[in-house]
CSV table of C-alpha atoms in Angstrom, one decimal:
chain,number,residue,atom,x,y,z
F,23,MET,CA,14.4,-3.7,-39.5
F,24,PHE,CA,11.2,-5.4,-39.0
F,25,SER,CA,8.1,-3.4,-38.1
F,26,TYR,CA,4.7,-4.8,-37.0
F,27,LEU,CA,2.9,-1.8,-37.7
F,28,GLU,CA,4.3,-1.5,-41.2
F,29,VAL,CA,3.1,-5.5,-41.5
F,30,VAL,CA,-0.5,-4.6,-40.2
F,31,LYS,CA,-1.1,-1.1,-42.0
F,32,LYS,CA,-1.1,-3.4,-45.5
F,33,LEU,CA,-3.8,-5.4,-44.2
F,34,VAL,CA,-6.3,-2.4,-42.7
F,35,GLN,CA,-8.3,0.4,-43.8
F,36,PRO,CA,-6.8,3.9,-42.5
F,37,GLU,CA,-9.0,4.8,-40.2
F,38,ILE,CA,-8.9,1.1,-38.4
F,39,TYR,CA,-5.2,1.7,-38.6
F,40,ASN,CA,-5.5,5.0,-36.8
F,41,ARG,CA,-7.9,3.6,-34.4
F,42,GLY,CA,-5.7,1.2,-33.1
F,43,LEU,CA,-3.0,3.7,-32.7
F,44,LYS,CA,-5.3,5.4,-30.7
F,45,LEU,CA,-6.0,2.6,-28.5
F,46,TYR,CA,-2.6,2.0,-27.7
F,47,LEU,CA,-1.8,5.9,-27.1
F,48,GLU,CA,-4.7,5.5,-24.4
F,49,GLY,CA,-2.9,2.3,-22.8
F,50,ALA,CA,-5.6,-0.1,-23.9
F,51,VAL,CA,-3.2,-2.9,-24.4
F,52,LEU,CA,-3.2,-4.2,-21.0
F,53,GLY,CA,-0.4,-7.1,-21.1
F,54,TYR,CA,0.2,-10.3,-22.3
F,55,SER,CA,1.0,-13.9,-21.6
F,56,ASP,CA,3.2,-16.4,-23.1
F,57,LEU,CA,1.4,-19.1,-24.8
F,58,LEU,CA,2.9,-22.8,-24.6
F,59,LEU,CA,3.7,-22.7,-28.4
F,60,ASP,CA,7.0,-20.9,-29.1
F,61,TYR,CA,7.2,-17.4,-29.7
F,62,TRP,CA,3.3,-17.0,-29.5
F,63,ARG,CA,1.5,-14.7,-27.3
F,64,LYS,CA,-1.8,-13.9,-25.9
F,65,TYR,CA,-2.8,-10.0,-25.5
F,66,GLN,CA,-5.6,-8.4,-23.5
F,67,VAL,CA,-6.9,-5.0,-25.1
F,68,GLN,CA,-9.3,-2.7,-23.3
F,69,ASN,CA,-11.9,-1.5,-26.1
F,70,LYS,CA,-14.4,0.9,-24.5
F,71,ASN,CA,-16.2,-1.2,-22.0
F,72,ASN,CA,-15.1,-4.9,-23.5
F,73,LEU,CA,-12.0,-6.7,-22.6
F,74,TYR,CA,-10.8,-8.5,-26.1
F,75,THR,CA,-8.1,-11.1,-26.4
F,76,VAL,CA,-5.4,-11.1,-29.2
F,77,ASP,CA,-3.5,-14.1,-29.9
F,78,ILE,CA,-0.2,-13.3,-32.2
F,79,PRO,CA,3.0,-14.6,-32.9
F,80,LEU,CA,6.5,-12.8,-32.5
F,81,LEU,CA,6.9,-12.8,-36.4
F,82,HIS,CA,10.2,-11.5,-36.2
F,83,LEU,CA,11.1,-14.4,-34.4
F,84,ALA,CA,9.1,-17.2,-35.8
F,85,LEU,CA,9.4,-16.2,-39.4
F,86,ASP,CA,12.2,-17.0,-41.1
F,87,LYS,CA,14.1,-13.6,-42.2
F,88,GLN,CA,14.0,-14.9,-46.1
F,89,LYS,CA,10.0,-14.6,-45.4
F,90,HIS,CA,9.9,-11.4,-44.0
F,91,PRO,CA,8.7,-9.7,-47.2
F,92,GLN,CA,5.5,-12.2,-46.8
F,93,ALA,CA,5.0,-11.0,-43.0
F,94,SER,CA,1.6,-9.4,-43.8
F,95,GLN,CA,0.3,-12.4,-45.2
F,96,ALA,CA,1.5,-14.7,-42.4
F,97,LEU,CA,-0.2,-12.4,-39.9
F,98,LYS,CA,-3.3,-12.5,-41.5
F,99,GLU,CA,-3.3,-16.4,-41.7
F,100,VAL,CA,-2.7,-16.7,-37.9
F,101,VAL,CA,-3.4,-13.8,-35.7
F,102,ARG,CA,-7.0,-14.3,-33.8
F,103,CYS,CA,-8.9,-11.9,-32.0
F,104,ASP,CA,-12.4,-12.4,-30.4
F,105,SER,CA,-13.9,-9.0,-31.0
F,106,PRO,CA,-17.0,-9.0,-33.3
F,107,TYR,CA,-15.2,-6.9,-35.9
F,108,PHE,CA,-12.4,-9.1,-36.3
F,109,LEU,CA,-15.0,-12.0,-36.3
F,110,GLU,CA,-16.9,-10.3,-39.4
F,111,PHE,CA,-14.1,-8.3,-41.2
F,112,GLY,CA,-10.8,-9.6,-40.4
F,113,ILE,CA,-7.9,-7.5,-39.1
F,114,CYS,CA,-9.4,-5.1,-36.4
F,115,ALA,CA,-8.0,-1.8,-34.0
F,116,ASN,CA,-7.1,-4.3,-31.5
F,117,VAL,CA,-4.6,-6.3,-33.6
F,118,VAL,CA,-3.2,-2.9,-34.8
F,119,ALA,CA,-2.9,-1.8,-31.0
F,120,VAL,CA,-1.1,-5.0,-30.1
F,121,CYS,CA,1.3,-4.3,-33.0
F,122,ALA,CA,2.2,-1.1,-31.7
F,123,ALA,CA,3.0,-2.5,-28.4
F,124,LEU,CA,5.3,-5.1,-30.3
F,125,ASP,CA,7.0,-2.5,-31.9
F,126,GLN,CA,7.4,-0.2,-29.0
F,127,GLU,CA,9.0,-3.3,-27.3
F,128,PHE,CA,11.2,-4.7,-29.9
F,129,SER,CA,12.2,-1.6,-32.3
F,130,PRO,CA,10.9,1.6,-30.3
F,131,ASN,CA,13.5,3.9,-32.5
F,132,GLN,CA,13.1,2.5,-35.8
F,133,ILE,CA,9.3,3.2,-36.6
F,134,LYS,CA,8.4,6.0,-38.9
F,135,ILE,CA,4.9,6.8,-39.3
F,136,SER,CA,4.2,8.4,-42.8
F,137,LYS,CA,2.1,11.5,-42.8
F,138,SER,CA,-1.1,11.4,-44.2
F,139,GLU,CA,-4.6,13.1,-43.8
F,140,ASN,CA,-5.7,10.0,-41.6
F,141,GLN,CA,-2.8,10.0,-39.6
F,142,PRO,CA,-3.5,10.6,-35.9
F,143,LYS,CA,-2.5,14.4,-34.9
F,144,ILE,CA,-0.4,12.9,-31.9
F,145,ASN,CA,3.1,11.2,-32.7
F,146,ILE,CA,3.1,8.1,-31.3
F,147,TRP,CA,6.7,7.8,-30.3
F,148,ASP,CA,7.0,11.7,-29.4
F,149,ASN,CA,4.2,10.9,-26.4
F,150,ILE,CA,5.5,7.3,-25.8
F,151,LEU,CA,6.2,8.2,-22.1
F,152,GLN,CA,2.5,9.6,-21.3
F,153,ALA,CA,1.1,6.6,-23.4
F,154,GLU,CA,3.0,4.2,-21.2
F,155,SER,CA,1.8,5.9,-18.2
F,156,THR,CA,-1.7,5.6,-19.3
F,157,LYS,CA,-1.2,2.0,-20.1
F,158,LYS,CA,0.2,0.7,-16.7
F,159,GLN,CA,-2.6,2.8,-15.1
F,160,ARG,CA,-5.2,0.7,-17.2
F,161,GLU,CA,-3.4,-2.6,-16.6
F,162,TRP,CA,-3.0,-2.1,-12.7
F,163,LEU,CA,-6.7,-1.0,-12.3
F,164,ASN,CA,-7.7,-4.0,-14.5
F,165,ALA,CA,-5.6,-6.3,-12.1
F,166,LEU,CA,-6.9,-4.7,-9.0
F,167,GLU,CA,-10.3,-5.6,-10.3
F,168,LYS,CA,-9.6,-8.9,-11.1
F,169,CYS,CA,-8.1,-9.6,-7.6
F,170,VAL,CA,-11.1,-8.0,-5.9
F,171,TYR,CA,-13.8,-10.0,-7.9
F,172,TYR,CA,-12.0,-13.4,-8.3
F,173,GLY,CA,-9.7,-13.5,-5.5
F,174,PHE,CA,-5.7,-13.9,-5.7
F,175,SER,CA,-2.9,-15.3,-4.1
F,176,ASP,CA,0.6,-13.8,-4.0
F,177,SER,CA,1.6,-16.0,-7.0
F,178,SER,CA,-1.0,-15.0,-8.9
F,179,GLN,CA,-0.3,-12.7,-12.1
F,180,GLN,CA,-3.0,-10.3,-11.4
F,181,TYR,CA,-1.2,-9.4,-7.7
F,182,LYS,CA,2.3,-9.5,-9.6
F,183,THR,CA,0.9,-6.9,-11.9
F,184,LEU,CA,-0.4,-4.9,-9.0
F,185,LYS,CA,3.1,-5.2,-7.4
F,186,LYS,CA,5.3,-4.5,-10.7
F,187,TYR,CA,3.2,-1.3,-11.6
F,188,PHE,CA,2.7,0.0,-8.0
F,189,ALA,CA,5.5,2.6,-7.7
F,190,ASP,CA,4.7,4.2,-11.2
F,191,ILE,CA,1.3,4.6,-11.0
F,192,LEU,CA,1.7,6.2,-7.6
F,193,THR,CA,4.5,8.8,-8.6
F,194,ASN,CA,1.8,11.2,-10.2
F,195,PRO,CA,-1.7,9.8,-10.2
F,196,ASP,CA,-4.0,12.0,-12.4
F,197,PHE,CA,-7.6,12.4,-11.4
F,198,THR,CA,-9.1,10.0,-14.3
F,199,PHE,CA,-6.9,7.2,-12.3
F,200,ILE,CA,-8.3,8.2,-8.9
F,201,GLN,CA,-11.9,8.4,-9.9
F,202,ASN,CA,-11.4,4.9,-11.2
F,203,ILE,CA,-10.2,3.9,-8.1
F,204,ASN,CA,-12.9,5.5,-6.0
F,205,SER,CA,-15.6,4.5,-8.5
F,206,LEU,CA,-14.4,0.5,-8.2
F,207,ILE,CA,-14.3,0.8,-4.6
F,208,ASP,CA,-17.7,2.6,-4.3
F,209,ASN,CA,-19.0,-0.3,-6.4
F,210,ILE,CA,-17.8,-2.8,-4.0
F,211,VAL,CA,-18.7,-1.1,-0.4
F,212,GLY,CA,-21.2,-3.4,1.4
F,213,ASN,CA,-20.6,-6.9,-0.4
F,214,TYR,CA,-18.7,-8.4,2.4
F,215,LEU,CA,-16.6,-11.2,0.3
F,216,LEU,CA,-15.4,-8.2,-2.1
F,217,GLU,CA,-14.4,-6.1,0.7
F,218,LYS,CA,-12.3,-8.7,2.2
F,219,ASN,CA,-10.5,-9.2,-1.2
F,220,LEU,CA,-9.7,-5.4,-1.3
F,221,LEU,CA,-9.0,-5.4,2.3
F,222,LYS,CA,-5.9,-8.0,1.6
F,223,ILE,CA,-4.6,-5.4,-0.9
F,224,PHE,CA,-5.2,-2.0,1.4
F,225,ILE,CA,-3.4,-3.3,4.1
F,226,ASP,CA,-0.6,-5.5,2.2
F,227,PRO,CA,2.9,-4.5,4.0
F,228,TYR,CA,4.5,-3.9,0.3
F,229,PHE,CA,1.8,-1.7,-0.6
F,230,LEU,CA,1.7,0.5,2.7
F,231,ALA,CA,5.5,0.8,2.6
F,232,SER,CA,5.6,1.4,-1.1
F,233,GLY,CA,2.6,3.6,-1.3
F,234,SER,CA,3.3,5.9,1.3
F,235,ILE,CA,1.2,9.2,2.0
F,236,VAL,CA,-0.4,8.5,-1.6
F,237,TRP,CA,-1.6,5.3,-1.0
F,238,TRP,CA,-2.9,6.6,2.4
F,239,LYS,CA,-4.8,9.2,1.0
F,240,LEU,CA,-6.5,6.9,-1.9
F,241,ILE,CA,-7.7,4.3,0.7
F,242,SER,CA,-8.4,6.0,3.6
F,243,PRO,CA,-11.6,7.8,3.0
F,244,PHE,CA,-13.1,4.3,2.6
F,245,PHE,CA,-12.4,2.9,5.9
F,246,GLN,CA,-15.6,4.3,7.5
F,247,GLN,CA,-17.7,2.7,5.0
F,248,ILE,CA,-16.9,-0.8,5.1
F,249,ASP,CA,-18.1,-3.6,7.3
F,250,THR,CA,-17.1,-3.2,10.7
F,251,ASP,CA,-15.4,-6.4,11.1
F,252,HIS,CA,-13.2,-5.1,8.1
F,253,GLN,CA,-12.7,-1.4,9.9
F,254,LEU,CA,-11.4,-3.6,12.8
F,255,THR,CA,-9.1,-5.8,10.7
F,256,ILE,CA,-7.6,-2.7,9.0
F,257,ALA,CA,-6.9,-1.1,12.4
F,258,CYS,CA,-5.2,-3.8,13.6
F,259,GLU,CA,-3.0,-4.4,10.9
F,260,LEU,CA,-2.3,-0.5,10.5
F,261,TRP,CA,-1.3,-0.8,14.1
F,262,LYS,CA,1.0,-3.9,13.5
F,263,ASN,CA,2.7,-2.3,10.4
F,264,LYS,CA,3.5,0.9,12.6
F,265,ILE,CA,4.7,-1.1,15.6
F,266,ALA,CA,7.1,-2.7,12.5
F,267,ASN,CA,8.0,0.8,11.5
F,268,ASN,CA,6.6,0.0,8.1
F,269,VAL,CA,4.4,3.1,7.7
F,270,SER,CA,6.8,5.9,9.0
F,271,ALA,CA,6.4,7.9,6.0
F,272,PHE,CA,2.6,8.6,7.2
F,273,GLU,CA,2.6,7.7,10.5
F,274,GLU,CA,1.1,10.8,11.9
F,275,GLN,CA,-1.6,10.6,9.5
F,276,ILE,CA,-2.6,6.9,10.8
F,277,ARG,CA,-2.3,8.2,14.1
F,278,GLU,CA,-4.6,11.0,13.6
F,279,TYR,CA,-7.1,8.4,12.2
F,280,PHE,CA,-7.0,6.3,15.5
F,281,VAL,CA,-7.3,9.4,17.8
F,282,LYS,CA,-10.3,10.4,16.1
F,283,LEU,CA,-11.9,7.0,16.2
F,284,PRO,CA,-14.8,6.8,18.6
F,285,SER,CA,-14.0,4.9,22.0
F,286,ALA,CA,-16.2,1.6,21.1
F,287,GLN,CA,-14.0,1.2,18.1
F,288,LYS,CA,-10.9,1.8,20.0
F,289,LEU,CA,-12.1,-1.1,22.8
F,290,ALA,CA,-12.7,-3.2,20.0
F,291,ILE,CA,-9.3,-3.0,18.5
F,292,LEU,CA,-7.7,-3.3,22.2
F,293,GLU,CA,-9.5,-6.4,22.9
F,294,LYS,CA,-8.4,-7.9,19.5
F,295,LEU,CA,-5.1,-7.0,20.1
F,296,LYS,CA,-4.9,-8.4,23.8
F,297,LYS,CA,-6.4,-11.9,22.4
F,298,GLN,CA,-3.7,-11.9,19.6
F,299,TYR,CA,-1.0,-10.5,21.6
F,300,SER,CA,-1.7,-12.1,25.2
F,301,SER,CA,1.6,-12.8,26.2
F,302,ASN,CA,3.1,-9.2,25.0
F,303,THR,CA,1.2,-6.7,26.9
F,304,GLU,CA,3.5,-3.7,25.9
F,305,PHE,CA,2.3,-4.3,22.3
F,306,TRP,CA,-1.4,-3.4,23.0
F,307,LEU,CA,-0.8,-1.0,25.8
F,308,GLU,CA,1.4,0.8,23.4
F,309,PHE,CA,-1.8,1.3,21.3
F,310,THR,CA,-4.0,2.6,24.1
F,311,VAL,CA,-1.4,5.4,24.8
F,312,TRP,CA,-0.6,6.2,21.0
F,313,ALA,CA,-4.3,6.3,19.9
F,314,GLU,CA,-5.3,8.5,23.1
F,315,TYR,CA,-7.7,5.9,24.3
F,316,ILE,CA,-8.2,8.4,27.8
F,317,GLU,CA,-11.3,6.6,29.0
F,318,TRP,CA,-9.3,3.2,29.3
F,319,LEU,CA,-6.3,4.7,30.5
F,320,GLU,CA,-8.1,6.6,33.3
F,321,GLU,CA,-10.0,3.5,34.2
F,322,HIS,CA,-6.9,1.5,34.5
F,323,ILE,CA,-4.4,3.5,36.3
F,324,ASP,CA,-3.6,1.5,38.9
F,325,GLU,CA,-2.7,-1.5,36.5
F,326,LEU,CA,-0.1,0.7,34.6
F,327,ASP,CA,3.8,0.7,35.3
F,328,SER,CA,5.6,3.7,35.6
F,329,LYS,CA,6.7,4.3,32.0
F,330,TYR,CA,3.3,4.2,30.9
F,331,LEU,CA,2.1,6.4,33.7
F,332,ILE,CA,4.7,9.1,33.0
F,333,VAL,CA,3.2,9.3,29.4
F,334,VAL,CA,-0.5,9.2,30.7
F,335,ALA,CA,0.2,11.6,33.2
F,336,LYS,CA,0.8,14.1,30.3
F,337,LYS,CA,-2.3,13.2,28.4
F,338,ILE,CA,-4.5,13.5,31.4
F,339,PRO,CA,-3.3,16.5,33.3
F,340,ASP,CA,-6.4,16.5,35.9
F,341,GLN,CA,-5.0,13.3,37.0
F,342,ARG,CA,-1.6,14.3,37.1
F,343,ASP,CA,-1.2,14.4,41.2
F,344,ARG,CA,-2.7,11.0,41.6
F,345,ILE,CA,-0.5,9.4,38.5
F,346,GLU,CA,2.5,10.8,40.1
F,347,GLN,CA,1.9,9.7,43.6
F,348,LYS,CA,1.4,6.2,41.9
F,349,ILE,CA,5.0,6.4,40.3
F,350,VAL,CA,6.5,7.3,43.4
F,351,GLU,CA,5.1,4.2,44.9
F,352,GLN,CA,6.3,1.9,42.3
F,353,ILE,CA,9.9,3.4,42.1
F,354,LYS,CA,10.4,3.3,45.7
F,355,ILE,CA,9.7,-0.4,45.8
F,356,TRP,CA,11.6,-1.0,42.4
F,357,SER,CA,14.6,0.6,43.8
F,358,ASP,CA,14.8,-1.3,47.0
F,359,PHE,CA,14.9,-4.9,45.0
F,360,LEU,CA,17.6,-3.4,42.7
F,361,ILE,CA,20.3,-5.7,41.6
F,362,ALA,CA,23.7,-4.3,42.4
F,363,GLY,CA,25.0,-2.6,38.9
F,364,ASP,CA,21.8,-3.2,37.0
F,365,TYR,CA,20.5,0.4,37.3
F,366,GLN,CA,20.2,1.3,33.5
F,367,GLU,CA,16.4,0.7,33.2
F,368,LEU,CA,15.7,2.7,36.5
F,369,ILE,CA,17.7,5.6,35.4
F,370,GLN,CA,15.8,5.8,31.9
F,371,ILE,CA,12.3,6.1,33.7
F,372,LEU,CA,13.7,8.8,35.9
F,373,SER,CA,15.3,10.6,32.8
F,374,LEU,CA,11.7,10.1,31.0
F,375,TRP,CA,9.7,11.3,34.1
F,376,LYS,CA,12.0,14.7,34.1
F,377,THR,CA,11.7,15.2,30.3
F,378,GLN,CA,7.9,14.6,30.1
F,379,LEU,CA,6.4,16.0,33.6
F,380,GLY,CA,9.4,18.3,34.6
F,381,TYR,CA,11.1,18.1,37.8
F,382,SER,CA,8.3,17.9,40.3
F,383,ASP,CA,8.1,17.5,44.0
F,384,TYR,CA,7.2,13.8,43.5
F,385,LEU,CA,10.3,13.2,41.4
F,386,GLU,CA,12.3,15.0,44.1
F,387,ASP,CA,10.9,13.0,46.6
F,388,VAL,CA,11.9,9.7,44.9
F,389,LEU,CA,15.6,10.6,44.5
F,390,ARG,CA,16.0,11.5,47.8
F,391,TYR,CA,14.6,8.3,48.8
F,392,ILE,CA,17.1,6.5,46.7
F,393,LYS,CA,19.9,8.3,47.7
F,394,GLN,CA,19.2,7.6,51.3
F,395,SER,CA,18.0,4.2,51.1
F,396,HIS,CA,21.1,3.3,48.6
F,397,HIS,CA,24.1,5.7,49.8
F,398,LYS,CA,26.7,2.7,49.4
F,399,LYS,CA,25.6,2.1,45.6
F,400,THR,CA,28.0,5.0,44.2
F,401,LYS,CA,27.6,3.8,40.9
F,402,LEU,CA,23.9,4.6,41.2
F,403,LEU,CA,24.3,7.8,43.0
F,404,LYS,CA,26.9,9.1,40.1
F,405,ALA,CA,23.8,8.5,37.5
F,406,LEU,CA,21.4,10.1,39.6
F,407,GLU,CA,23.5,13.4,39.4
F,408,LYS,CA,23.0,13.6,36.1
F,409,ILE,CA,19.2,13.7,36.3
């Protein structure tokens, strides 16, 4: 069985070989792209604070099987890396790390590393799951940084990497990973354009739905630190996702965030929603109730219909009498213009009234009025009996 590690081992000193294995274990091999030439790949390797490129052929495919014994010579002739070590001395630890990644991809169960004093204490294959997890986190963070600093589209490779590994990295994010995300965000807070790129990822419906509460805990601490325009955009997008039932797993946390916003921010959000959804009043009215924008609700009681007044009466107890009087007026007028047989919406409102506010004198007054004014509508009377 062809082994890339056995091939490269013949070309390097033990310390370089072991350093390369260590790089792979630490997840330094960030990924690859296929080159135009058949069986060639370009890998990226994160070595300390530098990102290096390794161009390498898939020798087990490109090299005739009869020439496999000469694979080490072939690798030495064609492999390339832009690291200073490679340029001066030849095969470097970055190449070894890529060879380990290739072996894991094409023959993970066939590799046996001989024991020696210089061999790493960690067995590479016994710890492959942990290494792969670290590798994915590094590759994801690298993609996130590129998306933020250079921009991205839905078809870009970096964005695809973010989606590809997102579920895995959020399953159990370690402390170092969280620190790295915090550090990245801290570095871009205050830069309007970079914040804008990060914002697109923050509120992407895919990441909100897939990341659930873990994603929320990672990103929400930074909302109040970024530009006020971006804060407004985040809030509006979160509301849209809430309405679309895309954040049900952490809806209460989002609601708590909205409720705690200052009135000035709630007003700015409301005005933006009203502009965007001028023909859909319920879309932004629901926001005022859900976010408990009490000041606005008190000021606009006369403009709300019964469905919202019932909810508002519960939110503002000291205004309950005034609000229930408004509900009485609205429902009496409404009942007088009912189309025969079309009673479902009225019954729903009356039931909501009883459920949310209890059986009050105002509700009793309305029921009595409807029964007396519409005593010939037997279907309506039967429905009222259940309230």
